[in-house]
CSV table of C-alpha atoms and ligand atoms in Angstrom, one decimal:
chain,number,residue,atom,x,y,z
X,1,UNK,CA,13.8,-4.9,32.5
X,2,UNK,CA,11.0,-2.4,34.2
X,3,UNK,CA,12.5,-4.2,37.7
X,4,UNK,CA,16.3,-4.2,36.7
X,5,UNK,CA,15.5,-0.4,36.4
X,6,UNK,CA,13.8,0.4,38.6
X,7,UNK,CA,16.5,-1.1,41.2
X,8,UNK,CA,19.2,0.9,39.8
X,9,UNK,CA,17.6,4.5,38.9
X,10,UNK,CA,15.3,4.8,41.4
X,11,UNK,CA,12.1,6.3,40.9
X,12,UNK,CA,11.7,8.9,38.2
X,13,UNK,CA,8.9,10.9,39.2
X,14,UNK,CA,7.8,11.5,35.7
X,15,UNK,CA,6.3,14.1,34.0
X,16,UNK,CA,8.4,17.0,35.2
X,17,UNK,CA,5.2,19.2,35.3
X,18,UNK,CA,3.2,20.3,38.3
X,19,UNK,CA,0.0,20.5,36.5
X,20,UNK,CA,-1.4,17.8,34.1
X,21,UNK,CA,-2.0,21.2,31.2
X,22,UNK,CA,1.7,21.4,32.0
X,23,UNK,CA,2.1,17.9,30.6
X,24,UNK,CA,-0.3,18.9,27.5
X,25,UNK,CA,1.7,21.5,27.0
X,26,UNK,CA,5.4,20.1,27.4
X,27,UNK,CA,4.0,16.9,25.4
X,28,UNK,CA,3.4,19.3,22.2
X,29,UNK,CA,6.6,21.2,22.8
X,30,UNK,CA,9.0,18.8,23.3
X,31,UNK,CA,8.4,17.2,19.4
X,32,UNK,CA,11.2,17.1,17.9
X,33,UNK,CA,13.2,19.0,20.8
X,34,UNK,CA,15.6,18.7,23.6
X,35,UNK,CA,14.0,19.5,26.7
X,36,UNK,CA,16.2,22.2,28.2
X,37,UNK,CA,14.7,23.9,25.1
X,38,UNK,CA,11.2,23.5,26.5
X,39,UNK,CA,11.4,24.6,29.7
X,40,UNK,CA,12.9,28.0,28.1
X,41,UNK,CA,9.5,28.2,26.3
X,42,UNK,CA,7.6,26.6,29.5
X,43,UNK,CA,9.2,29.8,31.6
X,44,UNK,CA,8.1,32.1,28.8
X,45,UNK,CA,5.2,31.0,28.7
X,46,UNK,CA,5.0,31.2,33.3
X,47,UNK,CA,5.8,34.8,32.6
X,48,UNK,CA,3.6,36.1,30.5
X,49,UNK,CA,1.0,34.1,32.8
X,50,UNK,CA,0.1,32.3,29.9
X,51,UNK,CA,1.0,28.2,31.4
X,52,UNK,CA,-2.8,27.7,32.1
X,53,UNK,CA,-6.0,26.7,30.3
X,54,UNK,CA,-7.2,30.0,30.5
X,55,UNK,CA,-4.1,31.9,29.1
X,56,UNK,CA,-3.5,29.8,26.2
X,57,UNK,CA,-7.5,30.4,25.8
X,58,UNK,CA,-7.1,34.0,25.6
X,59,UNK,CA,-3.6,34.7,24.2
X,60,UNK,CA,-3.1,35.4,20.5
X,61,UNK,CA,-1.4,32.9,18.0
X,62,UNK,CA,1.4,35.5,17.4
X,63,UNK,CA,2.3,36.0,20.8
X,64,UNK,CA,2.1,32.1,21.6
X,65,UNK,CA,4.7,32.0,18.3
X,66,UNK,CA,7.0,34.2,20.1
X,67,UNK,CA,7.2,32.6,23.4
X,68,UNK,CA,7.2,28.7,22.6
X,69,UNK,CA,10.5,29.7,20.1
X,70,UNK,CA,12.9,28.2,22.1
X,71,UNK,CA,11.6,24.9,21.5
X,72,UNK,CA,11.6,25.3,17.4
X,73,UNK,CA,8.9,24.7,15.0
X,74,UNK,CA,6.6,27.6,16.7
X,75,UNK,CA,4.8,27.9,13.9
X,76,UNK,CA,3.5,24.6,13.8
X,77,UNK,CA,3.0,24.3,17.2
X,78,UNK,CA,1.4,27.3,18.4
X,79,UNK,CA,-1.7,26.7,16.5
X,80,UNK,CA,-2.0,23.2,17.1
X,81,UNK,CA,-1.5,24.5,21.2
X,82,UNK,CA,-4.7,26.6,20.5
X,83,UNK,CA,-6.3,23.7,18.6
X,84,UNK,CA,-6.4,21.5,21.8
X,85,UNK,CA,-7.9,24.1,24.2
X,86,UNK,CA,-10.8,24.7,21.0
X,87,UNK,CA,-11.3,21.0,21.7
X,88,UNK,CA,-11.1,21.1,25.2
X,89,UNK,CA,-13.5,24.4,25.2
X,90,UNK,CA,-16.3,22.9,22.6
X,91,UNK,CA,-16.4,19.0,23.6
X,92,UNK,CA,-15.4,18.6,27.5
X,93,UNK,CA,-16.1,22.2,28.3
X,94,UNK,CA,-12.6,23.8,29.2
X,95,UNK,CA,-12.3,20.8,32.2
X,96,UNK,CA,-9.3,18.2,31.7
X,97,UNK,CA,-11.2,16.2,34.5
X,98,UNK,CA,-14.2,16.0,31.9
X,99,UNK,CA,-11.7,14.8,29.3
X,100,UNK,CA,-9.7,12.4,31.5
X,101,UNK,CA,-13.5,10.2,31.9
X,102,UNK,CA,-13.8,9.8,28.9
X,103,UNK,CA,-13.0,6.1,28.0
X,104,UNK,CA,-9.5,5.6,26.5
X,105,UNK,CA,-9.8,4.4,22.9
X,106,UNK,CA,-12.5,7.5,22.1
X,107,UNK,CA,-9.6,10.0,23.5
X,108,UNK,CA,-6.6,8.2,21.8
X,109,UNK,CA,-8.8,9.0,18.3
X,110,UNK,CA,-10.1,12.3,19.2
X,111,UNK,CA,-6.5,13.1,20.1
X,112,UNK,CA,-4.7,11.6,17.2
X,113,UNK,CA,-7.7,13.4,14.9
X,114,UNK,CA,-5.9,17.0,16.5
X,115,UNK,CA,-3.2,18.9,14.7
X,116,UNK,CA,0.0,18.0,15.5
X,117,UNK,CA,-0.6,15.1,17.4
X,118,UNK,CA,1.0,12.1,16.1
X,119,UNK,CA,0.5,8.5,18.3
X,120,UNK,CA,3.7,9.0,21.2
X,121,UNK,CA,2.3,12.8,21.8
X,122,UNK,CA,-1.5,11.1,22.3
X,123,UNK,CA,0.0,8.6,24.3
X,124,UNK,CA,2.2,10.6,26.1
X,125,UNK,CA,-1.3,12.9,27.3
X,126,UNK,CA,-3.5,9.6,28.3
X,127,UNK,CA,-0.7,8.6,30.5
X,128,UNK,CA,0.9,12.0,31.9
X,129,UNK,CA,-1.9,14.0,31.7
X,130,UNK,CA,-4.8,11.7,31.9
X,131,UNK,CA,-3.8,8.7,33.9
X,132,UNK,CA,-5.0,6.4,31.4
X,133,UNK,CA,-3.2,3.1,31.3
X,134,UNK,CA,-1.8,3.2,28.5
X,135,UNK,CA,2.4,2.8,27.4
X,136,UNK,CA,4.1,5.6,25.4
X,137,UNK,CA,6.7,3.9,22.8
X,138,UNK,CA,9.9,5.8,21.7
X,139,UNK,CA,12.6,5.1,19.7
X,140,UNK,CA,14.9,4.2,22.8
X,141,UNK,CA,12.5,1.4,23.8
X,142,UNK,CA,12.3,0.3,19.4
X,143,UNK,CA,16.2,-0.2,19.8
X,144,UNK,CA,16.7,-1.6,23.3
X,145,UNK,CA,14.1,-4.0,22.3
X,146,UNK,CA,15.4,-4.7,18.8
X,147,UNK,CA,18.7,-4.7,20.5
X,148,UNK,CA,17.4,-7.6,22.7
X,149,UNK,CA,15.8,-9.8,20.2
X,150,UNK,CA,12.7,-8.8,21.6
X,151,UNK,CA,11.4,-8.3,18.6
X,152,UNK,CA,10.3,-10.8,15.5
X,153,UNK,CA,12.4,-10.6,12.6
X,154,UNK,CA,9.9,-9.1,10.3
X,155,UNK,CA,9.7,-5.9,13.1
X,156,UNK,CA,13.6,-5.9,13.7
X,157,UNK,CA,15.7,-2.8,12.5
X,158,UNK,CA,13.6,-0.3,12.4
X,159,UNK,CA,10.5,-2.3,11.0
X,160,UNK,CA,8.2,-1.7,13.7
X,161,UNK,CA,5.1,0.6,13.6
X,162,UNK,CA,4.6,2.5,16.6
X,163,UNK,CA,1.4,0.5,17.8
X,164,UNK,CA,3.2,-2.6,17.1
X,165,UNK,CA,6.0,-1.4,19.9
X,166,UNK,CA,3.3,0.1,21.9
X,167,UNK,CA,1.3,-3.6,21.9
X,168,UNK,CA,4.3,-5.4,22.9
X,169,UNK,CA,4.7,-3.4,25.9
X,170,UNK,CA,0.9,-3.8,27.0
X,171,UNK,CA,1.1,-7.4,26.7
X,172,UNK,CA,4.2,-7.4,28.9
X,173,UNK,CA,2.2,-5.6,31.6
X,174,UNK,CA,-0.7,-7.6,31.0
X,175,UNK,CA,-3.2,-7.8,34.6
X,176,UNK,CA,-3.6,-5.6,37.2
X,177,UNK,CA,-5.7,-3.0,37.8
X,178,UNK,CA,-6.2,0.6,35.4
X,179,UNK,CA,-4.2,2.5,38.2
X,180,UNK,CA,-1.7,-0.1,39.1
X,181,UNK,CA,-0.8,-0.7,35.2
X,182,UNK,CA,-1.2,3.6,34.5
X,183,UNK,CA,2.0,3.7,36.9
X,184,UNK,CA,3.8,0.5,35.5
X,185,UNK,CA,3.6,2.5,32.3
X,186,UNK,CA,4.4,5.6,33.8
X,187,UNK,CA,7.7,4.5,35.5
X,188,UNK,CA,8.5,1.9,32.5
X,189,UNK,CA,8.6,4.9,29.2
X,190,UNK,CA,10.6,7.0,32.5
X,191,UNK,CA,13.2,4.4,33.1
X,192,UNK,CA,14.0,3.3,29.2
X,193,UNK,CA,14.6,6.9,28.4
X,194,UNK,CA,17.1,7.0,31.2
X,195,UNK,CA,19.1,4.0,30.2
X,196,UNK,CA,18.7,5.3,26.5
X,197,UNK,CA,20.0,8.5,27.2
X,198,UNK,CA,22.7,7.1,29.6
X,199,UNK,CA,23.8,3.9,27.3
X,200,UNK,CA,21.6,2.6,24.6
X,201,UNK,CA,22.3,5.8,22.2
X,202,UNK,CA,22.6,5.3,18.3
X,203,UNK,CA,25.7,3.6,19.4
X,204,UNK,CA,25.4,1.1,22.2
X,205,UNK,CA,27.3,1.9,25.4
X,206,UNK,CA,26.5,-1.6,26.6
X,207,UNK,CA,29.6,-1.4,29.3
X,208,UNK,CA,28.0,-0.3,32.7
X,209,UNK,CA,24.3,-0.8,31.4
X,210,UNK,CA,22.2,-2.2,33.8
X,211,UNK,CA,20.4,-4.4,31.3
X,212,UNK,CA,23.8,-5.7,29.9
X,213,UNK,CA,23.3,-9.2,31.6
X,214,UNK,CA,19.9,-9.4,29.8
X,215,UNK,CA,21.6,-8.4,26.5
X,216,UNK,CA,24.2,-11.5,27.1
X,217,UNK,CA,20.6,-13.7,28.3
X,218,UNK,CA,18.7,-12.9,25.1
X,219,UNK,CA,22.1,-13.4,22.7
D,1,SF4,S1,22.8,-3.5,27.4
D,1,SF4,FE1,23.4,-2.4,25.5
D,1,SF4,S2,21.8,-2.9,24.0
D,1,SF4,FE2,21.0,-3.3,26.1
D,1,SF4,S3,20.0,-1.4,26.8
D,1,SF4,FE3,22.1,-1.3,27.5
D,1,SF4,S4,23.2,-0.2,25.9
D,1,SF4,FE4,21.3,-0.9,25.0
């Protein structure tokens, strides 16, 4: 699928972030929200030079409310924004580098231990953020691969915890080397969130999609 893909879209050049706090930052946002919303709160937040380490550091909760609105539940998410740079501040002292050597498993609980941060957000850092070789699982990639009988029938329709999903795509890209698999990973989540958004919706647009001659394979 990753190659079928890739042929057609082209590469995706995932995050859309210039800086890897960028990616923290949009990873938090975009919960629950379209992104057009978060780059309204992303520019906010450029404007009041607050889209760095140090302004989230020193800007106040309320304020933070105020510009991360666009993307909705602001009062959820600017304290648990403010949470990650007290981390960041007390246990890798203010330096994502720091954070990014720390080995994978002891970020993805430190991470997932953090307000706000549910397993695709955590995931979504490693990867992004980090470069940690690790796969981010969604719900487009649960229903292409349900779709695709990819899955076994106790996980199918819906019955799949996330680190099930994110399991099966780690053995599929089993070998290789941490940086080699980190952009397998990275190009992989990319790609099945364009051919979700394009076809596999709630309702399959399967007409067009460049993975319909593996649907007809795997039926
Ligand atoms: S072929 Fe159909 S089921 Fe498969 S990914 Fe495309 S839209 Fe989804």
């Amino acid at each position: 699928m990753h190659d079928v893909l890739a042929a057609v879209y082209g590469p995706q050049h995932w995050w859309p972030a210039k800086t890897a706090f960028e990616v923290i930052l949009g990873a938090y946002l975009t919960q629950n929200t379209a992104w057009k919303a978060v780059e309204r709160s992303l520019e906010n937040l450029r404007n009041a030079g607050a889209l760095s380490i140090d302004g989230l550091r020193t800007i106040s909760i309320p304020r933070l409310r105020r510009l991360i609105r666009p993307s909705g539940f602001y009062t959820r998410k600017a304290p648990a924004l403010k949470a990650f740079v007290a981390m960041l501040d007390e246990e890798f002292g203010g330096s994502l580098e720091r954070m990014a050597a720390a080995p994978t498993h002891a970020l993805r609980q430190r991470l997932s231990a953090l307000p706000g941060v549910g397993p695709e957000t955590a995931d979504a850092i490693l990867l992004y953020a980090l470069g940690h070789p690790v796969p981010v699982a969604d719900e487009y990639l649960r229903r292409i691969a349900d779709r695709h009988g990819l899955l076994e029938p106790a996980h199918a329709r819906g019955r799949i915890s996330y680190d099930q999903l994110s399991e099966l795509t780690r053995r599929a890209f089993d070998g290789g080397a941490p940086e080699e698999r980190a952009q397998l990973f990275n190009e992989f989540h990319a790609l099945t969130v364009a051919v979700g958004k394009a076809h596999c919706k709630r309702t399959a647009h399967c007409e067009g999609c460049p993975l319909a001659a593996d649907l007809k394979e795997s039926l």
